[in-house]
mmCIF file of C-alpha atoms in Angstrom:
data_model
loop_
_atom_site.group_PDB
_atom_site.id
_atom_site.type_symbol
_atom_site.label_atom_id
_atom_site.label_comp_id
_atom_site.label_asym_id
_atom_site.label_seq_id
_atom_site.Cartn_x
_atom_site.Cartn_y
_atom_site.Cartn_z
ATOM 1 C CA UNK A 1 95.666 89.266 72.106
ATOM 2 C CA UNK A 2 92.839 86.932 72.498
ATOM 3 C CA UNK A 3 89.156 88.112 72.037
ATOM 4 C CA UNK A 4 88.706 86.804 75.848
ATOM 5 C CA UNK A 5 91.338 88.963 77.341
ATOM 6 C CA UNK A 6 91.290 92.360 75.722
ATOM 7 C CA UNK A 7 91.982 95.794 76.675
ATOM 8 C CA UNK A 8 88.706 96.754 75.891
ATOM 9 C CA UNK A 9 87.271 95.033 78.475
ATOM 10 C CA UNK A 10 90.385 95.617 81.005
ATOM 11 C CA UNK A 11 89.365 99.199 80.698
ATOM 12 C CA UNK A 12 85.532 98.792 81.488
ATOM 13 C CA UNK A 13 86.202 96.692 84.531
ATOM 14 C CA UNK A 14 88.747 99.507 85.244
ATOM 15 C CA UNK A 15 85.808 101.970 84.980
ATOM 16 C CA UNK A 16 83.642 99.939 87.537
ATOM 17 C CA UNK A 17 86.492 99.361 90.031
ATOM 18 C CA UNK A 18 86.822 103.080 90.079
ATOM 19 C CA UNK A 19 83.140 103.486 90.827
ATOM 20 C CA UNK A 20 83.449 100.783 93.219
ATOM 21 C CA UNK A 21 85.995 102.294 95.702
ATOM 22 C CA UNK A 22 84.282 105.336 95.906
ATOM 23 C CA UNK A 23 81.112 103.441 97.621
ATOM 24 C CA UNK A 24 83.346 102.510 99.928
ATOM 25 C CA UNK A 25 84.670 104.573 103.107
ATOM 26 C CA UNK A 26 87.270 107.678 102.183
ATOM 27 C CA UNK A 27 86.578 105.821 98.732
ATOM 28 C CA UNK A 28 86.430 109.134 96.728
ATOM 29 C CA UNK A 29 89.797 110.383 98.955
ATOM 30 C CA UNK A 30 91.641 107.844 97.144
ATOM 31 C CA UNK A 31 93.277 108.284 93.471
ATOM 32 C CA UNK A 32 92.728 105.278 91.830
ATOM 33 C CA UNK A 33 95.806 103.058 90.469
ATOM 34 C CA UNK A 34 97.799 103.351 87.368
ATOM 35 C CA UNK A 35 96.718 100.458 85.467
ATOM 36 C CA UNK A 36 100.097 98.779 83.454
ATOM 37 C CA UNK A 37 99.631 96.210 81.170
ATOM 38 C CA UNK A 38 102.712 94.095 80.098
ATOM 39 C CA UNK A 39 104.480 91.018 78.167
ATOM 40 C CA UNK A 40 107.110 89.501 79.823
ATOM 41 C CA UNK A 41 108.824 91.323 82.403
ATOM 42 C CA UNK A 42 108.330 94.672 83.540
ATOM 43 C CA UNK A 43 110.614 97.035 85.624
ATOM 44 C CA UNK A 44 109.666 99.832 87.757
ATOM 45 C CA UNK A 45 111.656 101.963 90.861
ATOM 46 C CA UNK A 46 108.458 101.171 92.568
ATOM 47 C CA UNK A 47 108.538 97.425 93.264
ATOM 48 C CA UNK A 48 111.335 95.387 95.309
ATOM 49 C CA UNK A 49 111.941 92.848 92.929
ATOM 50 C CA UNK A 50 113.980 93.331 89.977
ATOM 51 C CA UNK A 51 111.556 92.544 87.529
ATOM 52 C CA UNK A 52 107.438 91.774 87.565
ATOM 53 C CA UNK A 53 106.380 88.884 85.782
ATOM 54 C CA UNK A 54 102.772 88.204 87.459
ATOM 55 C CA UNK A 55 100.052 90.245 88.554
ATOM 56 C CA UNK A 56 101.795 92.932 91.479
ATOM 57 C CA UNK A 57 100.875 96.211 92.664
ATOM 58 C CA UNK A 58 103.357 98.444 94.025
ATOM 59 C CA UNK A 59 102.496 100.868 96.515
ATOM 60 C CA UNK A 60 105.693 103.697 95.550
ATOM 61 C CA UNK A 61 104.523 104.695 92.038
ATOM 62 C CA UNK A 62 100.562 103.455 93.088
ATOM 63 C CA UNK A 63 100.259 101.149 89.629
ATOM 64 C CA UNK A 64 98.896 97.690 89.107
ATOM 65 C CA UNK A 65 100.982 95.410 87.358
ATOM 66 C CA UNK A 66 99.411 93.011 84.898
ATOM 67 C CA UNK A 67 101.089 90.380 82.560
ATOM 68 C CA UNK A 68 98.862 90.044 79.763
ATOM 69 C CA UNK A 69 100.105 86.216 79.042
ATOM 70 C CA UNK A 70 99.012 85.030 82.171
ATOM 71 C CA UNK A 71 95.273 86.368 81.502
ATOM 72 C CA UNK A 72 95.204 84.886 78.710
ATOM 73 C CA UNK A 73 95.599 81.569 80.023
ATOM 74 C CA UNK A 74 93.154 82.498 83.292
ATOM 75 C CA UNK A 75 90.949 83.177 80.243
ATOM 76 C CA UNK A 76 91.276 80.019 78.029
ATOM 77 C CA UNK A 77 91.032 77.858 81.494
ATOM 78 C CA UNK A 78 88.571 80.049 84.057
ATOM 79 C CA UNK A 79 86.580 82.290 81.498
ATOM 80 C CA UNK A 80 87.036 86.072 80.916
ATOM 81 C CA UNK A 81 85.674 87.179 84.360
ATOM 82 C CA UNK A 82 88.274 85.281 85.659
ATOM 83 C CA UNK A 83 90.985 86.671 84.373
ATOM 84 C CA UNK A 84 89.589 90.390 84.901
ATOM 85 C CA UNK A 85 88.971 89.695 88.639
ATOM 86 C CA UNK A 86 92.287 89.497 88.736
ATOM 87 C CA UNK A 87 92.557 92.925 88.092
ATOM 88 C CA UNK A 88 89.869 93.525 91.005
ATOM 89 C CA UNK A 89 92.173 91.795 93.367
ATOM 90 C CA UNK A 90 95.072 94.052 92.724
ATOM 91 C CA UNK A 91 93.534 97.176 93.227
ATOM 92 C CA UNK A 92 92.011 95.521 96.086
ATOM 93 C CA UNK A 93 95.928 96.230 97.507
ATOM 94 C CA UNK A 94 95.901 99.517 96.357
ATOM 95 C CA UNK A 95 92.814 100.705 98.345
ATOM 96 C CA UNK A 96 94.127 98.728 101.673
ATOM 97 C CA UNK A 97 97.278 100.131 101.487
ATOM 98 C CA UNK A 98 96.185 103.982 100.441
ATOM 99 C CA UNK A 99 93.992 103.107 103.662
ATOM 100 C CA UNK A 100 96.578 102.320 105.480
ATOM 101 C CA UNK A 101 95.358 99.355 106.966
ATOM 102 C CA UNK A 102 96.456 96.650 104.780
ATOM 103 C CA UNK A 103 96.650 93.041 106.413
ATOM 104 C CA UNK A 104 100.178 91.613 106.706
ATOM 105 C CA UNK A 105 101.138 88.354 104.762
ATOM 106 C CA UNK A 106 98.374 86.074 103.996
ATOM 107 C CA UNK A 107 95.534 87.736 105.773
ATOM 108 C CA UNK A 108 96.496 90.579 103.373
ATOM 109 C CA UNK A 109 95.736 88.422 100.063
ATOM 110 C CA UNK A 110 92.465 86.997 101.416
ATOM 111 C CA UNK A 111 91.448 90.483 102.096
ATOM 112 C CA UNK A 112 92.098 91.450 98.612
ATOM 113 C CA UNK A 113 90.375 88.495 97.096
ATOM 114 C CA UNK A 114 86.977 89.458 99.224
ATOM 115 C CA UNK A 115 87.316 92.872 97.424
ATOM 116 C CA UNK A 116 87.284 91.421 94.656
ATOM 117 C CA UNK A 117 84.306 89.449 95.703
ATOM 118 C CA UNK A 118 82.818 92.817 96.604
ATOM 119 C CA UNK A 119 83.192 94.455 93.383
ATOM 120 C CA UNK A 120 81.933 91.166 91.722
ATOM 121 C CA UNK A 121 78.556 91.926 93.785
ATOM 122 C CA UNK A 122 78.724 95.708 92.225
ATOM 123 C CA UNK A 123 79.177 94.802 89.029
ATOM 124 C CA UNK A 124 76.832 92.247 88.610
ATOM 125 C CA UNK A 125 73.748 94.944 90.518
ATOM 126 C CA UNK A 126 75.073 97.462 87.574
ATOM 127 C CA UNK A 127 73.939 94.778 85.540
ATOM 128 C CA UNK A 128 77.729 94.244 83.736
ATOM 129 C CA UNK A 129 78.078 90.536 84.468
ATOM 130 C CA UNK A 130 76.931 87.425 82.586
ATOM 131 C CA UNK A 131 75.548 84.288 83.809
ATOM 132 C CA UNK A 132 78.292 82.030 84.998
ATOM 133 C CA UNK A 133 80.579 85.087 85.872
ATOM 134 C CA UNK A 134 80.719 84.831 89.443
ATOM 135 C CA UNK A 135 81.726 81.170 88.955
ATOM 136 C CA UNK A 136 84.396 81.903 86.767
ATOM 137 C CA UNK A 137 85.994 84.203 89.511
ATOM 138 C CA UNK A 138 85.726 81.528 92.183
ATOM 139 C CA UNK A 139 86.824 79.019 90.570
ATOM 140 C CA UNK A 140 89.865 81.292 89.427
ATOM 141 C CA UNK A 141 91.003 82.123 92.931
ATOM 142 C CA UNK A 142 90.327 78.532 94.153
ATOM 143 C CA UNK A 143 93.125 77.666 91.743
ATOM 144 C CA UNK A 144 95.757 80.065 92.295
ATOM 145 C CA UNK A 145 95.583 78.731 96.189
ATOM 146 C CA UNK A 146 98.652 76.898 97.749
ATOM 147 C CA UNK A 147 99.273 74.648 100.572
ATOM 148 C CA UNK A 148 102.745 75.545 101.371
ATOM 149 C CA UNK A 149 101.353 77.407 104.522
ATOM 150 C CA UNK A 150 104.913 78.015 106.286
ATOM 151 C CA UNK A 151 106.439 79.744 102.945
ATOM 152 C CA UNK A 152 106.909 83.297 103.446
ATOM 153 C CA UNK A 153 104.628 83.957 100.292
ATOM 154 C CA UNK A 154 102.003 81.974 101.363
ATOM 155 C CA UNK A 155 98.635 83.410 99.814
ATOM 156 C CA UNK A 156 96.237 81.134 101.008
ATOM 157 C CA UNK A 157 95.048 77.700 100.559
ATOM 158 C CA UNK A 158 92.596 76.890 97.729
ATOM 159 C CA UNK A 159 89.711 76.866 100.121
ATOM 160 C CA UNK A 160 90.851 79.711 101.924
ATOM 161 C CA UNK A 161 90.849 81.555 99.101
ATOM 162 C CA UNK A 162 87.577 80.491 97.080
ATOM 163 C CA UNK A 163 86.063 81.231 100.164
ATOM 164 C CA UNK A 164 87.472 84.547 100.928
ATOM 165 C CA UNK A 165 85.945 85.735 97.328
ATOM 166 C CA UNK A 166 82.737 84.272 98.385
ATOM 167 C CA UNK A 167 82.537 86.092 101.534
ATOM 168 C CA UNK A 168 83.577 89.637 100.020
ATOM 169 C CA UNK A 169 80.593 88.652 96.861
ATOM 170 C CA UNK A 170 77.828 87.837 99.589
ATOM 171 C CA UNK A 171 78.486 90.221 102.700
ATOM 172 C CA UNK A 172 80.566 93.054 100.916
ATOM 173 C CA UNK A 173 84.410 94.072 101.442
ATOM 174 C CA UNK A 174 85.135 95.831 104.724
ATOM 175 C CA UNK A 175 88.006 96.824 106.822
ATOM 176 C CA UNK A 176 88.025 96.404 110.484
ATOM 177 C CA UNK A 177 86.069 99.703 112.069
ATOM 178 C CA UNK A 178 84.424 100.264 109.049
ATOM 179 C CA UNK A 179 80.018 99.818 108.902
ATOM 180 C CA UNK A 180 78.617 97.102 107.600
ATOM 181 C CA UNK A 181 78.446 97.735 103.121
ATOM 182 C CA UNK A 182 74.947 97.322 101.540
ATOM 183 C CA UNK A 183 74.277 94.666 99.584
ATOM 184 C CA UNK A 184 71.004 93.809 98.119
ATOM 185 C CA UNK A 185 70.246 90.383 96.224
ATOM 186 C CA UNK A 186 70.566 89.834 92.895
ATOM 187 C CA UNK A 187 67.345 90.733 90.708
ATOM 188 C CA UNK A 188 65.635 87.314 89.066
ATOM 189 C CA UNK A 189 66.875 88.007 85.955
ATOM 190 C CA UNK A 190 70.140 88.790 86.810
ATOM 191 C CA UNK A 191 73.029 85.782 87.231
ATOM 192 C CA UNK A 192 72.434 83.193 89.724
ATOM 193 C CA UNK A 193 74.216 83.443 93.294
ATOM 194 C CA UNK A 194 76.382 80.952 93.258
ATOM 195 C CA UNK A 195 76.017 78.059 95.239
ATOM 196 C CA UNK A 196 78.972 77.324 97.917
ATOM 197 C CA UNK A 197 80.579 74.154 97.813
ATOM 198 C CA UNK A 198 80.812 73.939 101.384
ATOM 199 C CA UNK A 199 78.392 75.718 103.818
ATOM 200 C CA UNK A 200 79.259 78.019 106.367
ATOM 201 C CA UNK A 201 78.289 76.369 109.730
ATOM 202 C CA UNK A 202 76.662 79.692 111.129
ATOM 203 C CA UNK A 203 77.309 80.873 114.280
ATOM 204 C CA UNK A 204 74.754 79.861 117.639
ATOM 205 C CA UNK A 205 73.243 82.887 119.070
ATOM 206 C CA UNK A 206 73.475 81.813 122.939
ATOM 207 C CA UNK A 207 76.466 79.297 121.764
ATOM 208 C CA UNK A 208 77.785 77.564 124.890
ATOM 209 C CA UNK A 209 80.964 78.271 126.927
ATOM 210 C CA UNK A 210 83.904 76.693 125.708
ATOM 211 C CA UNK A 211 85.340 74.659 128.317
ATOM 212 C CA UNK A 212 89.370 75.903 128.152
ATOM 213 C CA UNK A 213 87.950 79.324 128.375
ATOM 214 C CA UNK A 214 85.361 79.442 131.452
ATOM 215 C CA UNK A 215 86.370 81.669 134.430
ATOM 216 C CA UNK A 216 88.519 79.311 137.079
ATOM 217 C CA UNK A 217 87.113 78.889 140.289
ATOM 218 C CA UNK A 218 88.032 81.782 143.361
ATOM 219 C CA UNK A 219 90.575 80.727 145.424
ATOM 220 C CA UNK A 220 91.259 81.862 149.189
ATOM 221 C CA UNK A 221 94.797 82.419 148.298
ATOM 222 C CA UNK A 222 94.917 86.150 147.541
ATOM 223 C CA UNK A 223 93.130 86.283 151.545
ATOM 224 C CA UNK A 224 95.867 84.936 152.723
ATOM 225 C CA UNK A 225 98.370 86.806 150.921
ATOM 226 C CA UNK A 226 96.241 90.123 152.409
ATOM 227 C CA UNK A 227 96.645 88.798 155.973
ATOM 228 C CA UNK A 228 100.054 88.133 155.797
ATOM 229 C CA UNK A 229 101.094 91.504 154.572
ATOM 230 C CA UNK A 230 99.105 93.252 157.403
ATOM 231 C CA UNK A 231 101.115 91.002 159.616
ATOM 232 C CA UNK A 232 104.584 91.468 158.181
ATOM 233 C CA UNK A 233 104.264 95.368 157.773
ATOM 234 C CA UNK A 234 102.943 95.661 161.692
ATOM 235 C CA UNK A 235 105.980 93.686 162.945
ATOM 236 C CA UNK A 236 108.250 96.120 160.659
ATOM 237 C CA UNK A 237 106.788 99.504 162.212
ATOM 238 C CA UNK A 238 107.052 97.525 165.484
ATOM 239 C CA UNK A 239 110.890 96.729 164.729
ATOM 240 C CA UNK A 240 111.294 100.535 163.581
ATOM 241 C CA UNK A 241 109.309 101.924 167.095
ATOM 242 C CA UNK A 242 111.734 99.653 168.951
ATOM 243 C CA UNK A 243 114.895 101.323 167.349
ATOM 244 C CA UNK A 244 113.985 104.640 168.013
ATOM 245 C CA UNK A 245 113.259 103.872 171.402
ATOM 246 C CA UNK A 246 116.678 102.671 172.221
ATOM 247 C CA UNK A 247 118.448 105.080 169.722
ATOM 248 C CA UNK A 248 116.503 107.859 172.095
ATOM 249 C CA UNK A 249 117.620 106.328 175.422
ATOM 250 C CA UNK A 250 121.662 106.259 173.855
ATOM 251 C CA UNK A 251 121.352 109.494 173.220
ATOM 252 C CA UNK A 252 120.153 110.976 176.755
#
């Protein structure tokens, strides 16, 4: 094992990610994950595939998956946040889908990177983080993204997913119908916010219609429409009056 990828440190950010979920909503409902640490390949009843060789978790036996020779290199390339945010990701799955609203596909990965992102925000106000941290977790997920974007294991684009950390670490993780989460900025001599690569174009208050979606101009057609139903059901009743009438005068 190398010193920047230990178990001793998997089981402190273990700690923290079970504080974490209980800030969040029906966190302290939720039993936390089995966290499985492996070389190789692993096997479990719980997961589709016949044998786990990267970072999984699987929802039937509620465990995160995680192959200790692929934090290692994380580690040697990204830093040891890095590699331990990949930790925060996975569990990330197992509080969506204990929630039960866990995001199909790749909306469902981006998710779990920003909860990641959230719980890099917690653990930096609990004061566990060191400078250059944060960093080390962005640039992590930035390269684990992929542009095959019609693949059915599409995760997310490097962007996408750089960005999706960056949202959960500034605005906090939250699923849809669930209030806004607290956050509070970092103390001055606490690690820097990192700086985005790209800005977020914010959003206009009053922003202006878009064209394709204004409201069409009214039309006299559904008048017309009115006027000639009146007029066909009158001449019906007027066709039903006039066979009663003669069925009347048959009769007598």
């Amino acid at each position: 094992m190398q010193g920047a990828w230990d178990l001793r440190h998997a089981a402190a950010v273990e700690d923290l990610l079970i504080e974490y979920i209980q800030t969040l909503p029906y966190g302290r409902r939720i039993k936390p994950p089995r966290l499985f640490f492996f070389e190789g390949k692993a096997y479990s009843r719980g997961c589709p595939n016949p044998g786990i060789d990267a970072p999984a978790y699987c929802p039937a036996d509620h465990t995160v998956y995680l192959e200790l020779g692929l934090g290692n290199q994380v580690a040697q390339r990204y830093g040891d946040f890095g590699a331990l945010s990949i930790i925060a990701h996975e569990f990330g799955h197992a509080y969506m889908f204990k929630r039960k609203q866990h995001p199909v596909g790749k909306e469902g990965e981006l998710a779990a990177d920003a909860f990641a992102g959230g719980f890099a925000r917690f653990a930096e106000m609990k004061g566990a983080l060191e400078a250059g941290d944060v960093e080390e977790a962005l640039d992590t997920f930035e390269s684990v993204g992929d542009y095959q974007v019609y693949h059915h294991d599409h995760h997310g684009t490097p962007t996408e997913r750089r960005k999706a950390f960056e949202d959960g670490y500034l605005q906090g993780f939250r699923l849809p119908g669930d209030s806004a989460p607290r956050t509070s900025e970092p103390t001055d001599t606490g690690p820097a916010k990192p700086s985005p690569r790209a800005p977020v174009t914010p959003i206009p208050a009053n922003p202006a219609p878009d064209p394709q979606f204004e409201r069409p101009p009214a039309s006299a057609a559904p008048f017309v429409g009115l006027f000639l139903g009146v007029g066909l059901m009158i001449a019906m009743l007027a066709g039903v009056f006039a066979m009663l009438t003669r069925a009347r005068e048959d009769k007598w």
